[in-house]
Short mmCIF file of C-alpha atoms in Angstrom, two decimals:
data_model
loop_
_atom_site.label_atom_id
_atom_site.label_comp_id
_atom_site.label_asym_id
_atom_site.label_seq_id
_atom_site.Cartn_x
_atom_site.Cartn_y
_atom_site.Cartn_z
CA UNK A 1 -14.65 45.66 -278.97
CA UNK A 2 -12.25 46.88 -276.31
CA UNK A 3 -13.85 49.87 -274.61
CA UNK A 4 -10.67 51.38 -273.20
CA UNK A 5 -9.80 54.72 -274.77
CA UNK A 6 -6.59 56.23 -276.08
CA UNK A 7 -5.54 57.48 -272.64
CA UNK A 8 -5.39 53.86 -271.50
CA UNK A 9 -3.02 52.90 -274.32
CA UNK A 10 -5.48 51.58 -276.92
CA UNK A 11 -6.85 52.92 -280.20
CA UNK A 12 -9.87 51.26 -281.87
CA UNK A 13 -9.17 48.01 -280.05
CA UNK A 14 -5.56 47.85 -281.25
CA UNK A 15 -2.94 47.66 -278.52
CA UNK A 16 -0.07 50.10 -278.56
CA UNK A 17 2.70 50.83 -276.13
CA UNK A 18 1.54 53.00 -273.21
CA UNK A 19 2.66 56.60 -273.20
CA UNK A 20 2.81 59.54 -270.83
CA UNK A 21 2.66 63.30 -271.19
CA UNK A 22 5.81 65.34 -270.71
CA UNK A 23 6.98 68.87 -271.37
CA UNK A 24 9.62 69.07 -274.11
CA UNK A 25 11.27 71.67 -276.33
CA UNK A 26 12.62 71.30 -279.86
CA UNK A 27 14.84 74.39 -280.00
CA UNK A 28 16.39 76.91 -277.67
CA UNK A 29 14.37 80.03 -277.07
CA UNK A 30 11.75 81.77 -274.97
CA UNK A 31 9.17 80.06 -272.80
CA UNK A 32 6.89 79.51 -275.79
CA UNK A 33 9.18 76.74 -277.11
CA UNK A 34 7.84 74.47 -274.35
CA UNK A 35 5.12 72.05 -275.42
CA UNK A 36 3.37 68.91 -274.22
CA UNK A 37 4.31 65.68 -275.96
CA UNK A 38 3.43 62.00 -275.72
CA UNK A 39 6.49 59.95 -274.80
CA UNK A 40 6.88 56.21 -274.17
CA UNK A 41 6.06 55.19 -270.62
CA UNK A 42 9.43 54.29 -269.05
CA UNK A 43 9.98 50.95 -267.30
CA UNK A 44 12.23 50.62 -264.24
CA UNK A 45 15.37 48.53 -264.65
CA UNK A 46 17.08 46.72 -261.79
CA UNK A 47 17.49 49.04 -258.82
CA UNK A 48 15.11 51.64 -260.29
CA UNK A 49 11.67 52.93 -259.39
CA UNK A 50 8.94 54.44 -261.55
CA UNK A 51 7.12 57.29 -259.85
CA UNK A 52 3.80 58.81 -260.88
CA UNK A 53 4.71 62.48 -260.49
CA UNK A 54 2.41 64.74 -258.50
CA UNK A 55 4.61 67.86 -258.33
CA UNK A 56 7.82 69.09 -259.95
CA UNK A 57 9.84 72.13 -258.91
CA UNK A 58 10.79 74.77 -261.49
CA UNK A 59 14.29 76.18 -261.13
CA UNK A 60 16.18 79.07 -262.76
CA UNK A 61 18.56 76.42 -264.14
CA UNK A 62 15.63 74.92 -266.08
CA UNK A 63 15.03 78.30 -267.74
CA UNK A 64 18.73 78.68 -268.52
CA UNK A 65 18.76 75.22 -270.11
CA UNK A 66 15.73 76.10 -272.24
CA UNK A 67 17.34 79.30 -273.55
CA UNK A 68 20.57 77.49 -274.49
CA UNK A 69 22.60 79.41 -271.90
CA UNK A 70 24.42 76.26 -270.79
CA UNK A 71 24.80 74.90 -274.32
CA UNK A 72 26.51 78.11 -275.48
CA UNK A 73 29.10 77.48 -272.79
CA UNK A 74 29.63 73.88 -273.80
CA UNK A 75 27.67 72.44 -270.88
CA UNK A 76 24.98 69.80 -271.04
CA UNK A 77 23.79 69.88 -274.66
CA UNK A 78 21.85 66.82 -275.82
CA UNK A 79 19.69 66.05 -278.87
CA UNK A 80 16.21 67.53 -279.28
CA UNK A 81 13.49 67.13 -278.22
CA UNK A 82 14.71 67.72 -274.68
CA UNK A 83 13.02 67.51 -271.29
CA UNK A 84 13.44 69.57 -268.13
CA UNK A 85 13.06 69.27 -264.37
CA UNK A 86 15.40 68.06 -261.63
CA UNK A 87 13.16 67.64 -258.56
CA UNK A 88 9.80 65.96 -258.01
CA UNK A 89 7.44 64.19 -255.65
CA UNK A 90 4.92 61.49 -256.36
CA UNK A 91 3.63 57.98 -255.78
CA UNK A 92 5.61 54.82 -256.53
CA UNK A 93 3.99 53.03 -259.45
CA UNK A 94 6.43 50.19 -260.16
CA UNK A 95 9.77 48.93 -258.85
CA UNK A 96 12.57 47.11 -260.62
CA UNK A 97 14.29 43.98 -259.43
CA UNK A 98 16.43 44.39 -256.35
CA UNK A 99 14.36 47.21 -254.83
CA UNK A 100 13.13 46.06 -251.42
CA UNK A 101 12.71 49.33 -249.50
CA UNK A 102 9.90 50.78 -251.65
CA UNK A 103 6.65 49.41 -253.06
CA UNK A 104 3.78 50.56 -255.24
CA UNK A 105 1.69 53.17 -253.44
CA UNK A 106 4.53 54.67 -251.38
CA UNK A 107 4.66 58.47 -251.39
CA UNK A 108 8.16 59.78 -252.13
CA UNK A 109 10.20 62.79 -253.15
CA UNK A 110 13.50 62.82 -254.95
CA UNK A 111 15.70 64.18 -257.67
CA UNK A 112 16.52 63.36 -261.27
CA UNK A 113 18.30 64.85 -264.26
CA UNK A 114 16.22 67.00 -266.62
CA UNK A 115 13.06 64.90 -266.97
CA UNK A 116 10.77 65.70 -264.02
CA UNK A 117 8.25 67.79 -266.00
CA UNK A 118 6.32 64.62 -266.82
CA UNK A 119 3.55 62.34 -265.65
CA UNK A 120 6.07 59.67 -264.68
CA UNK A 121 9.78 59.45 -264.06
CA UNK A 122 12.18 56.55 -263.50
CA UNK A 123 15.10 57.01 -261.10
CA UNK A 124 17.46 54.85 -259.05
CA UNK A 125 15.88 53.92 -255.71
CA UNK A 126 18.69 55.69 -253.81
CA UNK A 127 17.44 59.04 -255.22
CA UNK A 128 14.18 58.79 -253.30
CA UNK A 129 13.07 59.31 -249.70
CA UNK A 130 9.64 58.84 -248.18
CA UNK A 131 7.36 61.87 -248.09
CA UNK A 132 6.06 62.67 -244.61
CA UNK A 133 2.28 62.46 -244.33
CA UNK A 134 1.91 66.13 -243.38
CA UNK A 135 4.22 67.49 -246.09
CA UNK A 136 2.19 68.92 -248.98
CA UNK A 137 2.81 67.70 -252.52
CA UNK A 138 3.86 71.19 -253.62
CA UNK A 139 6.47 71.49 -250.88
CA UNK A 140 7.72 67.96 -251.52
CA UNK A 141 8.10 68.69 -255.22
CA UNK A 142 10.03 71.89 -254.52
CA UNK A 143 12.53 70.66 -251.94
CA UNK A 144 14.88 68.05 -253.41
CA UNK A 145 17.20 69.89 -255.79
CA UNK A 146 17.10 73.44 -254.40
CA UNK A 147 17.27 72.20 -250.83
CA UNK A 148 20.27 69.97 -251.44
CA UNK A 149 22.08 72.73 -253.31
CA UNK A 150 21.61 75.06 -250.36
CA UNK A 151 22.61 72.38 -247.85
CA UNK A 152 25.79 71.57 -249.78
CA UNK A 153 26.68 75.26 -250.08
CA UNK A 154 26.31 75.97 -246.37
CA UNK A 155 28.38 72.88 -245.63
CA UNK A 156 31.08 73.74 -248.19
CA UNK A 157 31.43 77.30 -246.86
CA UNK A 158 31.94 75.87 -243.37
CA UNK A 159 29.36 78.15 -241.79
CA UNK A 160 29.89 78.22 -238.02
CA UNK A 161 28.36 79.91 -234.96
CA UNK A 162 29.28 83.59 -234.85
CA UNK A 163 29.90 83.91 -238.59
CA UNK A 164 28.30 86.71 -240.55
CA UNK A 165 27.15 85.30 -243.89
CA UNK A 166 26.05 87.21 -246.97
CA UNK A 167 23.49 85.38 -249.15
CA UNK A 168 22.90 86.95 -252.56
CA UNK A 169 19.43 86.20 -253.91
CA UNK A 170 18.26 85.26 -250.43
CA UNK A 171 14.52 85.25 -251.23
CA UNK A 172 14.78 82.70 -254.06
CA UNK A 173 14.38 78.95 -253.91
CA UNK A 174 17.99 78.14 -252.95
CA UNK A 175 18.52 81.36 -251.01
CA UNK A 176 15.50 80.79 -248.78
CA UNK A 177 16.84 77.40 -247.69
CA UNK A 178 20.44 78.62 -247.37
CA UNK A 179 19.37 81.47 -245.07
CA UNK A 180 17.58 79.07 -242.74
CA UNK A 181 20.35 76.47 -242.71
CA UNK A 182 22.97 79.12 -241.94
CA UNK A 183 20.80 80.43 -239.10
CA UNK A 184 20.43 76.90 -237.74
CA UNK A 185 24.24 76.75 -237.59
CA UNK A 186 24.26 79.85 -235.42
CA UNK A 187 25.32 82.37 -238.07
CA UNK A 188 24.13 85.91 -238.60
CA UNK A 189 22.74 86.22 -242.15
CA UNK A 190 22.53 89.28 -244.36
CA UNK A 191 20.45 88.63 -247.47
CA UNK A 192 20.13 90.60 -250.69
CA UNK A 193 16.68 90.94 -252.24
CA UNK A 194 14.32 93.41 -253.86
CA UNK A 195 12.62 95.72 -251.39
CA UNK A 196 9.31 93.82 -251.70
CA UNK A 197 10.97 90.74 -250.20
CA UNK A 198 12.65 92.39 -247.21
CA UNK A 199 9.89 91.53 -244.74
CA UNK A 200 9.96 87.96 -246.00
CA UNK A 201 13.70 87.73 -245.28
CA UNK A 202 13.18 89.13 -241.81
CA UNK A 203 10.62 86.35 -241.19
CA UNK A 204 13.39 83.84 -241.98
CA UNK A 205 15.78 85.48 -239.53
CA UNK A 206 17.90 87.35 -242.09
CA UNK A 207 18.77 91.04 -242.23
CA UNK A 208 17.73 92.30 -245.69
CA UNK A 209 19.77 94.58 -247.91
CA UNK A 210 18.95 95.93 -251.36
CA UNK A 211 21.12 94.51 -254.16
CA UNK A 212 22.65 96.66 -256.91
CA UNK A 213 25.13 99.52 -257.08
CA UNK A 214 26.62 100.32 -253.68
CA UNK A 215 25.88 96.86 -252.24
CA UNK A 216 29.30 96.42 -250.62
CA UNK A 217 28.99 99.72 -248.76
CA UNK A 218 25.48 98.90 -247.53
CA UNK A 219 26.73 95.57 -246.21
CA UNK A 220 29.65 97.27 -244.44
CA UNK A 221 27.19 99.53 -242.67
CA UNK A 222 25.29 96.50 -241.41
CA UNK A 223 28.42 94.51 -240.56
CA UNK A 224 31.26 96.94 -239.74
CA UNK A 225 33.31 94.12 -238.24
CA UNK A 226 33.31 92.13 -241.47
CA UNK A 227 31.62 89.27 -243.28
CA UNK A 228 33.12 85.79 -243.11
CA UNK A 229 31.36 83.97 -245.96
CA UNK A 230 29.17 84.64 -249.00
CA UNK A 231 26.93 82.56 -251.24
CA UNK A 232 25.96 83.88 -254.68
CA UNK A 233 22.59 82.53 -255.78
CA UNK A 234 21.67 85.48 -257.98
CA UNK A 235 24.51 86.92 -260.07
CA UNK A 236 24.01 90.68 -260.52
CA UNK A 237 27.60 91.54 -259.57
CA UNK A 238 27.39 89.50 -256.38
CA UNK A 239 30.89 88.04 -256.66
CA UNK A 240 32.49 91.45 -257.16
CA UNK A 241 30.72 92.75 -254.06
CA UNK A 242 31.77 89.72 -252.03
CA UNK A 243 35.41 90.15 -253.02
CA UNK A 244 35.24 93.88 -252.29
CA UNK A 245 34.13 93.03 -248.75
CA UNK A 246 37.42 91.20 -248.20
CA UNK A 247 35.90 87.73 -247.81
CA UNK A 248 38.45 84.95 -248.29
CA UNK A 249 37.99 83.28 -251.71
CA UNK A 250 37.78 79.89 -250.00
CA UNK A 251 34.59 81.08 -248.30
CA UNK A 252 32.88 82.55 -251.35
CA UNK A 253 30.64 80.21 -253.31
CA UNK A 254 28.66 80.73 -256.51
CA UNK A 255 25.82 78.78 -258.03
CA UNK A 256 25.28 80.95 -261.09
CA UNK A 257 28.55 82.44 -262.36
CA UNK A 258 29.90 79.91 -264.87
CA UNK A 259 33.08 81.91 -265.50
CA UNK A 260 34.08 81.49 -261.85
CA UNK A 261 32.48 78.15 -261.09
CA UNK A 262 35.77 76.20 -261.26
CA UNK A 263 37.37 78.53 -258.75
CA UNK A 264 34.43 79.37 -256.50
CA UNK A 265 31.66 76.96 -257.47
CA UNK A 266 29.80 74.84 -254.94
CA UNK A 267 29.86 71.09 -255.53
CA UNK A 268 26.22 70.34 -254.75
CA UNK A 269 26.62 66.58 -254.45
CA UNK A 270 23.18 65.09 -253.87
CA UNK A 271 22.49 62.07 -251.70
CA UNK A 272 19.63 60.30 -249.99
CA UNK A 273 21.19 61.18 -246.61
CA UNK A 274 21.31 64.88 -247.46
CA UNK A 275 17.71 64.93 -248.63
CA UNK A 276 16.56 62.93 -245.61
CA UNK A 277 18.20 65.49 -243.31
CA UNK A 278 16.26 68.29 -245.02
CA UNK A 279 12.99 66.36 -244.78
CA UNK A 280 13.61 65.77 -241.08
CA UNK A 281 14.19 69.50 -240.49
CA UNK A 282 10.96 70.37 -242.30
CA UNK A 283 9.02 67.71 -240.39
CA UNK A 284 10.36 69.12 -237.12
CA UNK A 285 9.16 72.62 -238.06
CA UNK A 286 12.70 73.99 -238.38
CA UNK A 287 12.78 74.50 -242.16
CA UNK A 288 10.22 76.39 -244.24
CA UNK A 289 9.75 75.76 -247.96
CA UNK A 290 7.82 78.63 -249.50
CA UNK A 291 5.84 77.83 -252.68
CA UNK A 292 4.62 81.07 -254.20
CA UNK A 293 2.86 79.76 -257.33
CA UNK A 294 1.51 76.49 -258.69
CA UNK A 295 0.83 75.76 -262.37
CA UNK A 296 -0.55 72.71 -264.18
CA UNK A 297 1.88 70.77 -266.36
CA UNK A 298 0.32 72.22 -269.52
CA UNK A 299 1.23 75.73 -268.31
CA UNK A 300 4.95 75.11 -267.95
CA UNK A 301 5.65 78.13 -270.17
CA UNK A 302 3.81 80.41 -267.74
CA UNK A 303 5.73 78.87 -264.84
CA UNK A 304 9.01 79.65 -266.62
CA UNK A 305 7.97 83.26 -267.18
CA UNK A 306 7.16 83.52 -263.48
CA UNK A 307 10.63 82.25 -262.52
CA UNK A 308 12.35 84.47 -265.09
CA UNK A 309 10.73 87.52 -263.55
CA UNK A 310 13.56 87.25 -261.03
CA UNK A 311 11.92 88.94 -258.05
CA UNK A 312 9.67 86.22 -256.64
CA UNK A 313 10.23 84.56 -253.30
CA UNK A 314 10.55 80.83 -252.80
CA UNK A 315 9.61 78.28 -255.41
CA UNK A 316 7.33 77.77 -258.41
CA UNK A 317 5.87 74.28 -258.83
CA UNK A 318 4.18 72.31 -261.60
CA UNK A 319 1.34 70.07 -260.42
CA UNK A 320 0.41 66.96 -262.38
CA UNK A 321 -3.16 65.84 -261.80
CA UNK A 322 -3.36 62.61 -263.80
CA UNK A 323 -4.98 59.67 -261.97
CA UNK A 324 -2.60 57.25 -260.31
CA UNK A 325 -2.10 54.02 -262.21
CA UNK A 326 -3.10 55.26 -265.67
CA UNK A 327 -0.74 55.99 -268.55
CA UNK A 328 -1.73 58.51 -271.18
#
């Protein structure tokens, strides 16, 4: 009798296709719609890599997808059950034909499209970079998507030395990175956040301001000579305040306001080069990635509630603790 158990892909000595655990949802709704499911273990095609996931970042966009916010606006609906997660880090488990730069056992981080909350993920090799030895798994899992979005935004807004930049939602995952990247370009940064996060923003080199009614006037008091650019990573009337400050529309970007995304949206084009630049900054000690909470994969619902609270700083991460080399 074969002694391997069901986690190794066998039941009562009868072979079956190996599977993995992943978080899925079968309908739009609150965090409780998330559940663990057994899905077929994916195999890498030519040019692809299968990664055993160690950490996956949780983003506000994941929560919006789960609630059907995007689907109600005609964006990104696909059949149920659906998966979530756009950024991850892990260990290469298998490579497809034509992949020469990576091999089994390599530690990597990268990005994907709505399937990172899982024990394994398959992506094109060009969506991966090597994880530095001293970068923690949690940080690596939290960097790829949020970091590239922030990097693209700062680039698109043409932030330059001497600019005063307003970052709405500056304490969040994207905002935290955007503040630092703008500062590295020599800009002065004013960041909106709840009062509890003001000291945190100061530690990043930003000048904090409370969001909400009267925001434009509070910013004018801090920057009487004007603000040159603004990035909206929070909503909450941020675009109206930015326009009221007289910022040129070409230098206002939004990541959250679908109604204005065609006019003011940031095209967060991801690339291996962009991610590698962010990794290099972190490795050099010039870019901080703050992870405020870590949850196991089975507690994805709790992680979503944490993110939806809306006042936390930095990132929330799912950690996957399954042994390397074993399918469920």
